[in-house]
Tab-separated table of C-alpha atoms in Angstrom:
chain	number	residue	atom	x	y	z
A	1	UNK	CA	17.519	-0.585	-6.923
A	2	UNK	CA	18.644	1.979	-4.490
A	3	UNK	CA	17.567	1.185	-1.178
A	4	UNK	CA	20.362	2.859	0.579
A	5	UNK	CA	19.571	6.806	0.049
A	6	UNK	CA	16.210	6.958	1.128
A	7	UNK	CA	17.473	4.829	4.565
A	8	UNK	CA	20.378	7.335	4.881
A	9	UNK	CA	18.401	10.372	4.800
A	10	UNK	CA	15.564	9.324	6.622
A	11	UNK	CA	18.043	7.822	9.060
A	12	UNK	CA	19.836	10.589	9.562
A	13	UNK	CA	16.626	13.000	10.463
A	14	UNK	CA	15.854	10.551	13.180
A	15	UNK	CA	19.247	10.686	14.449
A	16	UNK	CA	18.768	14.562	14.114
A	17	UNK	CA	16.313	14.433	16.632
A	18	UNK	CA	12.993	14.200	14.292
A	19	UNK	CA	10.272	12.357	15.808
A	20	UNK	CA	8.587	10.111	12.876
A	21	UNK	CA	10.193	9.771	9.076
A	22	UNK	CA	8.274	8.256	6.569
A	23	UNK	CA	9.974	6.880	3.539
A	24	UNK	CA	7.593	6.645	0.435
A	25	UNK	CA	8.790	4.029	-2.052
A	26	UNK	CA	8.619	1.437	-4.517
A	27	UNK	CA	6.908	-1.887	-2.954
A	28	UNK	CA	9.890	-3.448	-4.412
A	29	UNK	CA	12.562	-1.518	-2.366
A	30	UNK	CA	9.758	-1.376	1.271
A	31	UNK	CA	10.907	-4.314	2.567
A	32	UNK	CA	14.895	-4.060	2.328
A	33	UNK	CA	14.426	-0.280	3.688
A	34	UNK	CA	12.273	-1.279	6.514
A	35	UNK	CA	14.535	-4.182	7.786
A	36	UNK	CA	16.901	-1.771	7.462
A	37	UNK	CA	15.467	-0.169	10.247
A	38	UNK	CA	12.766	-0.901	12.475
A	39	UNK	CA	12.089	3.219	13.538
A	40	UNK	CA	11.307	4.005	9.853
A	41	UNK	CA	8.132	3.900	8.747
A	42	UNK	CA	8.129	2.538	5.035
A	43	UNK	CA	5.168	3.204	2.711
A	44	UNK	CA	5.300	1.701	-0.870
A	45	UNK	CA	3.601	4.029	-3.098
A	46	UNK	CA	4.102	1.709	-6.383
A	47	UNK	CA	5.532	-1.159	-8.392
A	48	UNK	CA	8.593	-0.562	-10.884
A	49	UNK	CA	7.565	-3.681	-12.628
A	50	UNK	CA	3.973	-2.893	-13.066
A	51	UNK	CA	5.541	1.050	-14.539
A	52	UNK	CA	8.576	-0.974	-16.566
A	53	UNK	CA	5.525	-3.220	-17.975
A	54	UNK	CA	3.691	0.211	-18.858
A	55	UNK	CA	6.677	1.668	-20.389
A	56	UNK	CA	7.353	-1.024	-22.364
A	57	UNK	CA	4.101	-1.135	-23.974
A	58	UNK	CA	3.926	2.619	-24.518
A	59	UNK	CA	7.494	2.432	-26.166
A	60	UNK	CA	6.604	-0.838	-28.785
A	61	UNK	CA	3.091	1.103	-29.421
A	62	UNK	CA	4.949	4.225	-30.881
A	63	UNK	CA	7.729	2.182	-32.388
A	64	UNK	CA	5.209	0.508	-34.502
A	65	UNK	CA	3.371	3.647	-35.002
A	66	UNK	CA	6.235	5.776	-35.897
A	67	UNK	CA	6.896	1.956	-38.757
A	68	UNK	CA	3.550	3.083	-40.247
A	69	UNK	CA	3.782	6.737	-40.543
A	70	UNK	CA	7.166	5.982	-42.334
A	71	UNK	CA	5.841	3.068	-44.517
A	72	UNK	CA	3.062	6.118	-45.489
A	73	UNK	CA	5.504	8.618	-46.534
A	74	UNK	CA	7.489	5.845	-48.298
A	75	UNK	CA	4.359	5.319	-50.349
A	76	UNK	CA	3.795	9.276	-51.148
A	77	UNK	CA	7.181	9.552	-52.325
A	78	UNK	CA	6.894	6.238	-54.837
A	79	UNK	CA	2.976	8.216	-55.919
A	80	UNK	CA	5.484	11.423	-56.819
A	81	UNK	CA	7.773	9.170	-58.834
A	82	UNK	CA	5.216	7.342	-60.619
A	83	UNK	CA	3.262	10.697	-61.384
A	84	UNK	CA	6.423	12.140	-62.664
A	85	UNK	CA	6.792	9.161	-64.997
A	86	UNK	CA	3.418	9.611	-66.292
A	87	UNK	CA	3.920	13.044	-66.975
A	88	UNK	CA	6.691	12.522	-69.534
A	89	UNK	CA	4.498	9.660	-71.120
A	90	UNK	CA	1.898	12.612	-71.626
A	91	UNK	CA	4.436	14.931	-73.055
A	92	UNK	CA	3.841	14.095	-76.922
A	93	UNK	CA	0.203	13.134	-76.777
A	94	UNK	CA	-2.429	15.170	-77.707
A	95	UNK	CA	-4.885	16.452	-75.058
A	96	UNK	CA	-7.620	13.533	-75.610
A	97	UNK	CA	-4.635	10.847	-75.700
A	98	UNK	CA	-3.510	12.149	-72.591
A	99	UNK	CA	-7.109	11.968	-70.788
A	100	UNK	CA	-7.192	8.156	-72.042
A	101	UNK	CA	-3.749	7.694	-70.749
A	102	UNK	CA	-4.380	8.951	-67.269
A	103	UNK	CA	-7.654	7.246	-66.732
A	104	UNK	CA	-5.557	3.832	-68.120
A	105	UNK	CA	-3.282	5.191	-65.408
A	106	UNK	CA	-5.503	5.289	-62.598
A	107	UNK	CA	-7.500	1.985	-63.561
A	108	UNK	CA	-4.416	0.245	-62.805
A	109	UNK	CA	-3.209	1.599	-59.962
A	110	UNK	CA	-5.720	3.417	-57.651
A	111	UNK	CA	-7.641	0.234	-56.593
A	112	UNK	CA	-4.591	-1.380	-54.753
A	113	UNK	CA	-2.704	1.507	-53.225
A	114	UNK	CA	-6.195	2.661	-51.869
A	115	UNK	CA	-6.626	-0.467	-50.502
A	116	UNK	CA	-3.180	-0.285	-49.215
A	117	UNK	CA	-3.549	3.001	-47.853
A	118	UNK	CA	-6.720	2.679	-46.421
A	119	UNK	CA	-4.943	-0.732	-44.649
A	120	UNK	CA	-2.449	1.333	-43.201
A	121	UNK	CA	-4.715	3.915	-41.799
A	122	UNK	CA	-6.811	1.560	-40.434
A	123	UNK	CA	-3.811	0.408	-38.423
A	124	UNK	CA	-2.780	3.265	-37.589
A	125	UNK	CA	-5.994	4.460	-35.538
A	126	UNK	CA	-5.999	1.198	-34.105
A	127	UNK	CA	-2.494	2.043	-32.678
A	128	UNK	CA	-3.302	5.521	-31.593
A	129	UNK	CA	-6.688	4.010	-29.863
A	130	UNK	CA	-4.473	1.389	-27.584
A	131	UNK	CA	-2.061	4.073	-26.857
A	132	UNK	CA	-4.767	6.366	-25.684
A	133	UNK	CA	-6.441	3.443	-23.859
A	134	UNK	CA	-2.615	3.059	-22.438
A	135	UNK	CA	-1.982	6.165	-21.397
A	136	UNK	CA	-5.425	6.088	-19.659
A	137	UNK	CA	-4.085	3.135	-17.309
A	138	UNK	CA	-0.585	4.993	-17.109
A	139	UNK	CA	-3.061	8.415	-15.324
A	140	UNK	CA	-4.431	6.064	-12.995
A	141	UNK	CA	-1.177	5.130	-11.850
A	142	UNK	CA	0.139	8.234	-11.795
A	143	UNK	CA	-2.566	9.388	-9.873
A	144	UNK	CA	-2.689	6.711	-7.042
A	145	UNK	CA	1.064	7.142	-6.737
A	146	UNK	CA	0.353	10.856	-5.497
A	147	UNK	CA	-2.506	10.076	-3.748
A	148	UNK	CA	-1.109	8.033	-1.654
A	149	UNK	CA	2.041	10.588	-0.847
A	150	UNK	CA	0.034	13.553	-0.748
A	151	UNK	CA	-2.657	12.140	1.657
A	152	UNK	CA	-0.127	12.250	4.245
A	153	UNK	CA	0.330	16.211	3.796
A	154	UNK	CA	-1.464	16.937	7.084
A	155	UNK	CA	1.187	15.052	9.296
A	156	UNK	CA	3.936	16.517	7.669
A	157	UNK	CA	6.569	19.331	8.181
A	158	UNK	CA	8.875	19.130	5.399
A	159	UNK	CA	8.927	16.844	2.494
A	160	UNK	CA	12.489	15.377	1.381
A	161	UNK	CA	12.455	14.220	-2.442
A	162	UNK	CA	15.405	12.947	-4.250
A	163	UNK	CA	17.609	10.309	-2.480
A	164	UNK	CA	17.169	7.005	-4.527
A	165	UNK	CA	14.308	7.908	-6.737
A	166	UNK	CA	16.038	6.760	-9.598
A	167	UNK	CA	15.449	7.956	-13.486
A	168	UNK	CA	12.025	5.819	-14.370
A	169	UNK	CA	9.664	8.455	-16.701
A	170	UNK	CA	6.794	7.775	-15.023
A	171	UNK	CA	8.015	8.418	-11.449
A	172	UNK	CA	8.934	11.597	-12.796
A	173	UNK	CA	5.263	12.284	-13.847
A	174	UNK	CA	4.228	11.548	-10.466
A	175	UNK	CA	6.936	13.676	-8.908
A	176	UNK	CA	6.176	16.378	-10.604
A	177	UNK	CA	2.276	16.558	-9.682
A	178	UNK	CA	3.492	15.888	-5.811
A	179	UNK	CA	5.702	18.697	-6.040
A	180	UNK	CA	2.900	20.905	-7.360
A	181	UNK	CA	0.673	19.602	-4.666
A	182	UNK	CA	3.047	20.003	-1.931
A	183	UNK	CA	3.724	23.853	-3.138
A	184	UNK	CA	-0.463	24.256	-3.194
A	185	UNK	CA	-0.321	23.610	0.818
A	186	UNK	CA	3.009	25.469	1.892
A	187	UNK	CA	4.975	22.515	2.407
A	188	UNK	CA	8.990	23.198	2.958
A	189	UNK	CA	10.547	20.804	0.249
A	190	UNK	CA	13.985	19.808	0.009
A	191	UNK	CA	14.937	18.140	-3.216
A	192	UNK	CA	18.255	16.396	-4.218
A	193	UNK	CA	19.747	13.848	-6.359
A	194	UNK	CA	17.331	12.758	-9.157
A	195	UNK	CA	14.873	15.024	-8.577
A	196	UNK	CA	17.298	17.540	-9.653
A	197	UNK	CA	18.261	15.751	-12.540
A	198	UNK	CA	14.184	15.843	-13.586
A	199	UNK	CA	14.247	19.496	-12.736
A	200	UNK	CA	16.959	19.475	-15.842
A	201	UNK	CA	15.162	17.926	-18.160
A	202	UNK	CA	13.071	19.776	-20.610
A	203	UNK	CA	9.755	18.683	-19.818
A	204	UNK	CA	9.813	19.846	-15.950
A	205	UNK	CA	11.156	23.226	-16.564
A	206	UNK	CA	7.719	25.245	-16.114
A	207	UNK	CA	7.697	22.982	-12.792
A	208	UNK	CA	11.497	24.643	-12.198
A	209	UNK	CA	10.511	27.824	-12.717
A	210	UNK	CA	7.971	27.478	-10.492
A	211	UNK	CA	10.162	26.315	-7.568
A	212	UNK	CA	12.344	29.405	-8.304
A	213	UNK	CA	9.983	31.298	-7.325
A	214	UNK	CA	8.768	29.169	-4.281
A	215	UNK	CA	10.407	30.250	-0.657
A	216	UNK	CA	9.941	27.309	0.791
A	217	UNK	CA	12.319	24.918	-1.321
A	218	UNK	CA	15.750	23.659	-0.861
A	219	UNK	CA	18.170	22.536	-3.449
A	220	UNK	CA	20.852	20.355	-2.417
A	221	UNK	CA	23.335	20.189	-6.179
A	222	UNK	CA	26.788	19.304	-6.371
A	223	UNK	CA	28.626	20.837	-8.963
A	224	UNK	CA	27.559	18.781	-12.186
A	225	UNK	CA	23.499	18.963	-10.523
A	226	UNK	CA	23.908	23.098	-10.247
A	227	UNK	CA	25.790	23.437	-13.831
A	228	UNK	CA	22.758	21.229	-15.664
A	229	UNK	CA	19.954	23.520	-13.502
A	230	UNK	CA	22.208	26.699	-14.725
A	231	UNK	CA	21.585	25.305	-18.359
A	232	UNK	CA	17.874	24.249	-17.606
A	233	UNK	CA	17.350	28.048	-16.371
A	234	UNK	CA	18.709	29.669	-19.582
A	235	UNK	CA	16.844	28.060	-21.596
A	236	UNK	CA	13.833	28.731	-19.571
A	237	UNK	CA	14.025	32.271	-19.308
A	238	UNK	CA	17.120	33.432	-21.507
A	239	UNK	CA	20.838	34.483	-19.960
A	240	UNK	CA	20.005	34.757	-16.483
A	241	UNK	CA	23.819	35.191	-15.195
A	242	UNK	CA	24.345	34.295	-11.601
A	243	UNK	CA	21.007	35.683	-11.089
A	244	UNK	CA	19.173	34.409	-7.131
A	245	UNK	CA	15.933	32.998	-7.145
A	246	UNK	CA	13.646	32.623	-3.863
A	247	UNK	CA	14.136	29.819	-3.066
A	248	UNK	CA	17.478	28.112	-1.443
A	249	UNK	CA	20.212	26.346	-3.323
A	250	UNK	CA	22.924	24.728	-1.029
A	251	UNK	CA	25.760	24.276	-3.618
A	252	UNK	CA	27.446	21.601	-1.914
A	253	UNK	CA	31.499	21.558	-2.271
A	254	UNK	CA	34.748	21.954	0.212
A	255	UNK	CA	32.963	24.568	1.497
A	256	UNK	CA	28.714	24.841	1.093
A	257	UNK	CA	27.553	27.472	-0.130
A	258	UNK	CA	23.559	28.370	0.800
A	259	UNK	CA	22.055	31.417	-0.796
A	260	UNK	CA	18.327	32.364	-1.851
A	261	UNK	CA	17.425	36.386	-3.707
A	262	UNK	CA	18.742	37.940	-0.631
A	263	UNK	CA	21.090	36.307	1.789
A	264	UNK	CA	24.205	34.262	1.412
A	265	UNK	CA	25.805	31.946	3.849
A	266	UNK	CA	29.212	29.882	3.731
A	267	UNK	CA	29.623	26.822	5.751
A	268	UNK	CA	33.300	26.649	6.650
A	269	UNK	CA	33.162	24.308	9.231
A	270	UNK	CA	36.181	21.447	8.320
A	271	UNK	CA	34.873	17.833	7.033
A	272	UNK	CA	36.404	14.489	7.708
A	273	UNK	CA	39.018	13.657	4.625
A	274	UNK	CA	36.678	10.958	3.380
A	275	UNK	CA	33.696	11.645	0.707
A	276	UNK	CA	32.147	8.273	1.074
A	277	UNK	CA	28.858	7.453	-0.259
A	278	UNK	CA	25.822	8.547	1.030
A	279	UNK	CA	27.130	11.485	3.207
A	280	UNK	CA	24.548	13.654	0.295
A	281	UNK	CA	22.198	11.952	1.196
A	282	UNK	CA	22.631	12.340	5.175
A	283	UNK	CA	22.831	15.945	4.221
A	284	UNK	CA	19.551	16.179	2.420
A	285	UNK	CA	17.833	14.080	5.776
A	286	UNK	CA	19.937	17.036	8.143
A	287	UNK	CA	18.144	19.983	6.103
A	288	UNK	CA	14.918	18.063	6.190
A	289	UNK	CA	15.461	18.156	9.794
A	290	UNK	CA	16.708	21.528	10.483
A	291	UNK	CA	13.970	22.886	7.875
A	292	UNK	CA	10.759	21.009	9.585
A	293	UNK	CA	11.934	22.542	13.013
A	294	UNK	CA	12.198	25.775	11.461
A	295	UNK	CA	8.870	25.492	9.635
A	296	UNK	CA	7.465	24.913	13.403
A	297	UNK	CA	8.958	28.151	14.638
A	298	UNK	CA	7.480	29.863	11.732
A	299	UNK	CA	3.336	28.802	11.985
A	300	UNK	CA	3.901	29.159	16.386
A	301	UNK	CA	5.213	32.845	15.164
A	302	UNK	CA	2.946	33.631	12.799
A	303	UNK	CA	-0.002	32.458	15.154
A	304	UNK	CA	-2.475	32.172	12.061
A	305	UNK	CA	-1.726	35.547	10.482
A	306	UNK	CA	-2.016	34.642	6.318
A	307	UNK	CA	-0.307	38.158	5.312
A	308	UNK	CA	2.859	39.531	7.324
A	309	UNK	CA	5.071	42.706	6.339
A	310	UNK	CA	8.222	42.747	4.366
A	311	UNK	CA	10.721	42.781	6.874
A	312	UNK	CA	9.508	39.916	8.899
A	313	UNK	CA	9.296	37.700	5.265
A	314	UNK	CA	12.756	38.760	4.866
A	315	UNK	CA	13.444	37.649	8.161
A	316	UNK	CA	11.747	34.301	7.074
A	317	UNK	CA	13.931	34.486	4.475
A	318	UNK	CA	17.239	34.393	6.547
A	319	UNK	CA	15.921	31.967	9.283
A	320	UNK	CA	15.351	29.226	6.539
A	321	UNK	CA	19.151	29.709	4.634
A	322	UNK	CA	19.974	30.661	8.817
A	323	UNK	CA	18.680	26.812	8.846
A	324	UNK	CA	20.304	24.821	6.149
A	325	UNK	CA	23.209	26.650	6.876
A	326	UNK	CA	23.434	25.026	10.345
A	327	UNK	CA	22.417	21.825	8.674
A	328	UNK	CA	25.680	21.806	6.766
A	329	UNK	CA	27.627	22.863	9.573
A	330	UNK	CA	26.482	19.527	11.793
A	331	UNK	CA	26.765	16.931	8.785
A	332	UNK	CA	30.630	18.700	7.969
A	333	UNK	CA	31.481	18.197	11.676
A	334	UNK	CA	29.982	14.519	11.872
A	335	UNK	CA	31.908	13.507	9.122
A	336	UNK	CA	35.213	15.082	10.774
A	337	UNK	CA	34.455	13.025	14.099
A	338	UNK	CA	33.495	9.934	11.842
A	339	UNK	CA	37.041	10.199	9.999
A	340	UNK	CA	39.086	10.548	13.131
A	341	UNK	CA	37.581	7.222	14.939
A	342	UNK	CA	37.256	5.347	11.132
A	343	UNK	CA	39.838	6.513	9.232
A	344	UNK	CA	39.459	5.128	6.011
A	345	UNK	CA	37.024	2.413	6.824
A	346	UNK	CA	34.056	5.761	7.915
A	347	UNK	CA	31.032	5.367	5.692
A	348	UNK	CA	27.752	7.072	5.708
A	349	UNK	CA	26.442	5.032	8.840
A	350	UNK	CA	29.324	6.394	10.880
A	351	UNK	CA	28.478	9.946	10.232
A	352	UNK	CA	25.036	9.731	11.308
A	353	UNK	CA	25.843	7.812	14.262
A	354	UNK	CA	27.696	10.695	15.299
A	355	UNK	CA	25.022	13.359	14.873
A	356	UNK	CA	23.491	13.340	18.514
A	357	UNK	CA	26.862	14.331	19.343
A	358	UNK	CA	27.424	16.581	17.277
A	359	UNK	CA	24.300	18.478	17.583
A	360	UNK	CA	24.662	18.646	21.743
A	361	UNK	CA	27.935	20.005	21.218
A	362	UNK	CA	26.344	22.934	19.104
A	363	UNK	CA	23.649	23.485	21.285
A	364	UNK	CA	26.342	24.286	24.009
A	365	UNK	CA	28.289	26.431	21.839
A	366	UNK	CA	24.858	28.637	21.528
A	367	UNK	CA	24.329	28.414	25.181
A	368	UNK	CA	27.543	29.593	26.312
A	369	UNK	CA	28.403	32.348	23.171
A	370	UNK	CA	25.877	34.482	21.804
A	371	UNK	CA	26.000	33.724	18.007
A	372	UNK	CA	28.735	35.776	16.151
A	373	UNK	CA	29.889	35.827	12.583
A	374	UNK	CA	33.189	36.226	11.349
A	375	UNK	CA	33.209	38.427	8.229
A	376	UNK	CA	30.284	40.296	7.227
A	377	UNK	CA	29.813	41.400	3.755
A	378	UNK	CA	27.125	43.762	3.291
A	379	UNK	CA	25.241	44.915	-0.153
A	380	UNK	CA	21.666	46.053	-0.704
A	381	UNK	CA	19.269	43.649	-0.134
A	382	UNK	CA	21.824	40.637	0.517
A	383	UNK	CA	24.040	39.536	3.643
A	384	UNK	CA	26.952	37.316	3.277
A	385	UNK	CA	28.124	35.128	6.459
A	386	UNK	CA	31.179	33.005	6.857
């Protein structure tokens, strides 16, 4: 369904300057995507029919489960009823009259609603034994989906996940055990879209948490994506405030704002006056971008060392926000020389055809002035640019 997004962002990381981008898909969207472009390289990773079919049996298996549970509990409440009638039958009987009475009772009923109930039961493990054999099939899936996007860990320098993922449960599953995966082998992540809406959900919050807490992430909301992970981290961990995590959120808006535990950068560069669609999504490839060429800098630095002090990790620290803050810079000043040669008519496709431009241009500003900025604001342990 949403072929465009992934094509934007990986489009735009090429245009950045990136060397290969792989987009990881359904087999359903590969083809459109790769004739799309003939630079991408387009891997389908599953079928949406072959999940919809799983989903759909999953969903009519514990419909008709839930039918018989109910249809059970119908049938205890109708034993109550009937045991409260006998009762007041037994009420003015002597105590051997009321023995006859309840065996009488139980002669004529016990036979069918044990049959009935044993029926039911019968059904009902039946039920729970296709499910399980279901969800077996569903693990398998799951599993070759992340397989076959984690495999290419090695080659990779950051991992964009997000742009046209759409909603479907089980692509969440899947999503979640890549993301775990990717954080196992120090792999820079930028997430965005619908893989912030999963980060919402209840479910993935212990997944959330965990990306908190993970350096090496970026967040890309707008201002409905950062209000529903605000809610998602209350109820995680209580009222947390306006309280910084590790990792980076870029909270996109007039101005960006990009900010991780310690440092705090605003991107004030002026946009084009257009919002089209899709310019998120050439933001999300930009940081991809900016972030794998930082992660390079970083392992060439670190030359192997596993443990380095404080103050260069807080370096770290600033060079990656230092990074997605020039990200936003380039995509707000593409979209500004998109608007004035499209006018109305710019879309997404206009921006990133400007970004070779754009980026040269910077690269001369940074060879000709030493880098300044333009309003400090200093507090302990956090540095605020503009």
């Amino acid at each position: 369904k949403y072929t465009g997004a992934p094509y934007y962002a990986a489009q735009s990381a090429l245009h950045c300057g990136i060397d290969l981008a792989t987009v990881f898909c359904a087999k359903e969207a590969a083809v459109p995507i790769k004739c799309y472009s003939p630079e991408l390289m387009v891997q389908s990773a599953y079928s949406i029919d072959e999940l919809d079919v799983l989903l759909e049996e999953e969903t009519a298996l514990l419909d008709e489960l839930k039918r018989c549970q109910q249809s059970n509990d119908v049938t205890n409440e109708m034993n109550e009823m009937e045991i409260l009638a006998t009762m007041e039958k037994l009420e003015n009987h002597s105590e051997e009259k009321q023995q006859l009475l309840v065996q009488s009772e139980l002669l004529k009923k016990n036979d069918d609603k044990m049959e009935l109930l044993v029926e039911r039961l019968a059904k009902m493990k039946e039920l729970e034994g296709e499910l399980e054999r279901l969800r077996e099939r569903k693990d398998v899936f799951v599993t070759g989906i992340v397989e076959t996007i984690s495999s290419a860990f090695p080659a990779l320098h950051a991992l964009c996940i997000g742009p046209g993922l759409g909603r479907h449960p089980i692509v969440f599953l899947a999503v979640e055990k890549v993301i775990r995966k990717a954080i196992e082998v120090d792999l820079t992540l930028i997430l965005d879209a619908d893989a912030l809406f999963m980060l919402s959900l209840e479910e993935y919050q212990s997944v959330l948490s965990e990306l908190h807490n993970y350096p090496k992430c970026v967040m890309t909301p707008n201002v409905m994506e950062k209000r529903r992970l605000d809610n998602a981290a209350v109820k995680e961990n209580g009222n947390v405030g306006e309280r910084k995590h590790s990792n980076i959120v870029v909270q996109k808006g007039n101005a960006d704002t990009i900010s991780n535990m310690h440092h705090t950068m605003q991107c004030e560069e002026e946009g084009g006056l257009k919002r089209s669609g899709g310019i998120g999504d050439v933001l999300a490839g930009t940081i991809s971008t900016f972030m794998a060429w930082n992660d390079i800098l970083e392992k060439k630095k670190d030359n192997g060392n596993a443990s380095v002090p404080p103050s260069v990790e807080n370096q770290k620290q600033y060079q990656r926000v230092f990074a997605s803050w020039a990200a936003c810079c380039a995509v707000k000043r593409g979209t500004n020389l998109a608007f004035r040669k499209k006018k109305r008519a710019m879309s997404a496709l206009d921006v990133i055809g400007e970004m070779g431009e754009v980026l040269a241009s910077m690269e001369e500003e940074l060879q000709s002035l030493e880098l300044s900025h333009v309003g400090v604001e200093s507090a302990e342990d956090a540095t605020t640019f503009r």
